[in-house]
PDB file of C-alpha atoms in Angstrom:
ATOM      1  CA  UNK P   1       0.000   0.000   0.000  1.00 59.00           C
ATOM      2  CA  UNK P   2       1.396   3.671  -1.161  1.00 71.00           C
ATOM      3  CA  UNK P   3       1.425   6.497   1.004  1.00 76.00           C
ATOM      4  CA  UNK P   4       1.163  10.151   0.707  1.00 76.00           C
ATOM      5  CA  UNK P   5       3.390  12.620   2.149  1.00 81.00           C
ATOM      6  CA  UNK P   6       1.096  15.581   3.089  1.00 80.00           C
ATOM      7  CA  UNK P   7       2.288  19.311   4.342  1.00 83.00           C
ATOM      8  CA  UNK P   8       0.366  19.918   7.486  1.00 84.00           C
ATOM      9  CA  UNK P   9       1.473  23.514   7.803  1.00 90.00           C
ATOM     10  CA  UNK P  10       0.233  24.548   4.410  1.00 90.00           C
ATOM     11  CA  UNK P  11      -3.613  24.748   5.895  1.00 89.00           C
ATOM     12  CA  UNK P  12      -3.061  25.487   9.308  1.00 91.00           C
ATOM     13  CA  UNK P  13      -0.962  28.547   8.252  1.00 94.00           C
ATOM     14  CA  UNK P  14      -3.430  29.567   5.284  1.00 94.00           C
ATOM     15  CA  UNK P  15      -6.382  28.745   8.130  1.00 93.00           C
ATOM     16  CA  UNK P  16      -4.891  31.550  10.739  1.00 94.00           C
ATOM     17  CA  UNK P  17      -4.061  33.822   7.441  1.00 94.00           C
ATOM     18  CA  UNK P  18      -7.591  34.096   6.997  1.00 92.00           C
ATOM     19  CA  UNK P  19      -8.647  34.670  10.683  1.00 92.00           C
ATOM     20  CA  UNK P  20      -6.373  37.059  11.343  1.00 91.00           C
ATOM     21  CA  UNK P  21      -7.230  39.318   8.046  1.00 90.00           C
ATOM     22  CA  UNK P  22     -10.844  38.194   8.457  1.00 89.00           C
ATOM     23  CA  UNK P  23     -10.655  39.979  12.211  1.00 87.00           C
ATOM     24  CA  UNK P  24      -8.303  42.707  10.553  1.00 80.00           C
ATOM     25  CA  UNK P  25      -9.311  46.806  11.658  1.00 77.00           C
ATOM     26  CA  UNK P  26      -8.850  48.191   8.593  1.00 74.00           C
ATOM     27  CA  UNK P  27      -9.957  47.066   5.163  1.00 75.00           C
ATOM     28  CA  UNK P  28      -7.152  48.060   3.209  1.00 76.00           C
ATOM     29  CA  UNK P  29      -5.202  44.528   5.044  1.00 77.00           C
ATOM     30  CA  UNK P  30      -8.082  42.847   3.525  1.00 79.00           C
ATOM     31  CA  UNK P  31      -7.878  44.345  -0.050  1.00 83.00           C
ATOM     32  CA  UNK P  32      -3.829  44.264  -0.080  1.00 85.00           C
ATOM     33  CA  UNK P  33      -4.060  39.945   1.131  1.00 87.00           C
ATOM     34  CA  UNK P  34      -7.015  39.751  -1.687  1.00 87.00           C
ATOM     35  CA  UNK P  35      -4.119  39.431  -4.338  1.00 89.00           C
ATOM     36  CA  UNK P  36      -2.918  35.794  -4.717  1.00 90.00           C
ATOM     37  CA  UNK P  37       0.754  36.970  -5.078  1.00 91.00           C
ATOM     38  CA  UNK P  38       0.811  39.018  -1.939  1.00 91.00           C
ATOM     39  CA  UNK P  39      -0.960  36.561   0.136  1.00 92.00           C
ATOM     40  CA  UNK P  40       1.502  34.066  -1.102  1.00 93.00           C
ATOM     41  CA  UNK P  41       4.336  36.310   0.436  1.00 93.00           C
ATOM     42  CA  UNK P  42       2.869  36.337   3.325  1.00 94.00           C
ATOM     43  CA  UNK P  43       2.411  32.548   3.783  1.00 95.00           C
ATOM     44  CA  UNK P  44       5.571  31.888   3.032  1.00 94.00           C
ATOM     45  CA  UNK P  45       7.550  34.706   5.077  1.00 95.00           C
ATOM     46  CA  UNK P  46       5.222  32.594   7.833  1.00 95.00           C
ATOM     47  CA  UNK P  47       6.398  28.876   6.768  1.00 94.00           C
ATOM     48  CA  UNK P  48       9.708  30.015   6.152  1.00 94.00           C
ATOM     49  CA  UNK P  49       9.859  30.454  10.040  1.00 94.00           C
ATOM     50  CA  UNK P  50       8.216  27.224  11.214  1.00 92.00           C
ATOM     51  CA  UNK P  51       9.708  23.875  11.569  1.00 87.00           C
ATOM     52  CA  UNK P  52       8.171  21.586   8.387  1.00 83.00           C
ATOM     53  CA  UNK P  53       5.217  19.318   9.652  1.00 83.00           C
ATOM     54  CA  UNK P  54       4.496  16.496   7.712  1.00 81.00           C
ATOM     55  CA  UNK P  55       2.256  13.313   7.872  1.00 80.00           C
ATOM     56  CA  UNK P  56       1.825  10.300   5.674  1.00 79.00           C
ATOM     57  CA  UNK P  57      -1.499   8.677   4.894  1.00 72.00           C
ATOM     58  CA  UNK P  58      -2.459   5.794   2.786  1.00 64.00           C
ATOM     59  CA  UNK P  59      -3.915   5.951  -0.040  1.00 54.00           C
ATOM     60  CA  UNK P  60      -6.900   4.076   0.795  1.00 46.00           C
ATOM     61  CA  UNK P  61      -8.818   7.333   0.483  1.00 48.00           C
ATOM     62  CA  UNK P  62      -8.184   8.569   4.157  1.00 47.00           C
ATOM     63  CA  UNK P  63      -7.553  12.041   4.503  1.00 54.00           C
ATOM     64  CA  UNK P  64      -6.170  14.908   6.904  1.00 65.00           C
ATOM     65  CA  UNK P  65      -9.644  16.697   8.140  1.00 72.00           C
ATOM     66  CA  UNK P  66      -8.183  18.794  10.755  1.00 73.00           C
ATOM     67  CA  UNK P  67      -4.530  19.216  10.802  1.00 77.00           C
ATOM     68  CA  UNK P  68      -5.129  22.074  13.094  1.00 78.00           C
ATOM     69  CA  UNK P  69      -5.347  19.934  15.912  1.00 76.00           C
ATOM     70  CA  UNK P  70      -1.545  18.753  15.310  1.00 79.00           C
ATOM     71  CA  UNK P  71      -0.769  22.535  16.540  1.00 83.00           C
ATOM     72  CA  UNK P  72      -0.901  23.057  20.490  1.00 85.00           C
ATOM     73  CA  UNK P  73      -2.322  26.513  21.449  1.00 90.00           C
ATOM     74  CA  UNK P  74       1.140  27.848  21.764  1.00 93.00           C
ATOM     75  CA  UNK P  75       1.928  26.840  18.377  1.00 91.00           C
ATOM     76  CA  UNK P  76      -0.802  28.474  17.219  1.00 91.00           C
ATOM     77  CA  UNK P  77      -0.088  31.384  18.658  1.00 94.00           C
ATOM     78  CA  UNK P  78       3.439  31.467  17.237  1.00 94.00           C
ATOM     79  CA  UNK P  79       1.968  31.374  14.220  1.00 94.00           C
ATOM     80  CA  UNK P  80      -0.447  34.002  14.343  1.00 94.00           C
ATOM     81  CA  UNK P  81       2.231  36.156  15.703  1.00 95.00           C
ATOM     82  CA  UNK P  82       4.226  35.216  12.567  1.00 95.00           C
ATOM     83  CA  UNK P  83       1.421  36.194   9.894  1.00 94.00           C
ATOM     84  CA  UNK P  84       1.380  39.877  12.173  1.00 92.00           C
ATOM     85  CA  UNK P  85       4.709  39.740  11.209  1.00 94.00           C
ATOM     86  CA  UNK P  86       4.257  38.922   7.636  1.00 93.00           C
ATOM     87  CA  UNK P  87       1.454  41.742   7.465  1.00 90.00           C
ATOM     88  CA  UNK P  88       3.362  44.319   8.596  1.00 89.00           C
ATOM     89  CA  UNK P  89       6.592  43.140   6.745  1.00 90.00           C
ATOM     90  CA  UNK P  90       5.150  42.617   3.446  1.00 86.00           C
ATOM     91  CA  UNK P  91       2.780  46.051   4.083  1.00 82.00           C
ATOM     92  CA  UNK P  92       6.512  48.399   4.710  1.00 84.00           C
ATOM     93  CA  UNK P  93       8.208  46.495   1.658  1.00 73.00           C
ATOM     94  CA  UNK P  94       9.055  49.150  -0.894  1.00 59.00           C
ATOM     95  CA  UNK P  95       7.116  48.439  -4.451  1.00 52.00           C
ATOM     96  CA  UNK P  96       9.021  45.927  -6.736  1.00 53.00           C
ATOM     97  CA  UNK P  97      11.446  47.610  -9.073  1.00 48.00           C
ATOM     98  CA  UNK P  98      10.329  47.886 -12.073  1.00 47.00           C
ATOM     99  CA  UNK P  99      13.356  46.726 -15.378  1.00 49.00           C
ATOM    100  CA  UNK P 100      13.758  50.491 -15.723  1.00 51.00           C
ATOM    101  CA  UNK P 101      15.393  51.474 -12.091  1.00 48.00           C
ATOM    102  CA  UNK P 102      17.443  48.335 -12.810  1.00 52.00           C
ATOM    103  CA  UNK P 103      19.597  50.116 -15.629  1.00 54.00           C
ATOM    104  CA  UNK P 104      22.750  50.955 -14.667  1.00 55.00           C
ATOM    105  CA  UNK P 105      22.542  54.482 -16.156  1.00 52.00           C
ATOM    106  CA  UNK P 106      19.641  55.827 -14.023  1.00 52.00           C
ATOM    107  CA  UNK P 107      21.654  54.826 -10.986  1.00 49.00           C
ATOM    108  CA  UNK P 108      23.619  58.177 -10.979  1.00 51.00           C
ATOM    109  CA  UNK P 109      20.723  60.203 -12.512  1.00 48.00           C
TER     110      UNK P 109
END
């Protein structure tokens, strides 16, 4: 019988994403998150600072329901500290350069 190898951080960490900007004060978190890019740089500033979690299952058509519950509270906690983290990281990050400020001759001016 096969197994599957299956990232249990990958839902917990997109589950507290969407607490924590569901619960966000001010809209504009929501609307900047709403873009698949930026909410991709967010989840992965967050797993970039979490141990990987992984869990095999067989293939006889059981699946993960809750991987939640593999987190304590504490490690849940971590991790919505993280994603405040990411917010406010990925919210002060200067706009990508664009090809042209990457010239060498507009360097100097």
């Amino acid at each position: 019988m096969a197994n599957t190898l299956i990232n249990i951080a990958l839902p917990v960490v997109n589950e507290i994403i969407d607490n924590v900007l569901a619960a966000a004060p001010f809209a504009s978190y929501r609307e900047t998150f709403a873009s698949a890019d930026t909410r991709d740089r967010l989840a992965t500033f967050v797993l970039s600072r979490l141990p990987a979690r992984y869990m095999t299952v067989a293939d006889s058509g059981c699946s993960l329901e809750f991987p939640r519950n593999c987190y304590s509270a504490e490690q849940h906690q971590h991790i919505r500290q993280l994603v405040y983290q990411g917010i406010q990281k990925v919210l002060t990050r200067p706009a990508e350069t664009s090809l042209e400020t990457c010239v060498p001759s507009t360097w100097l001016g």
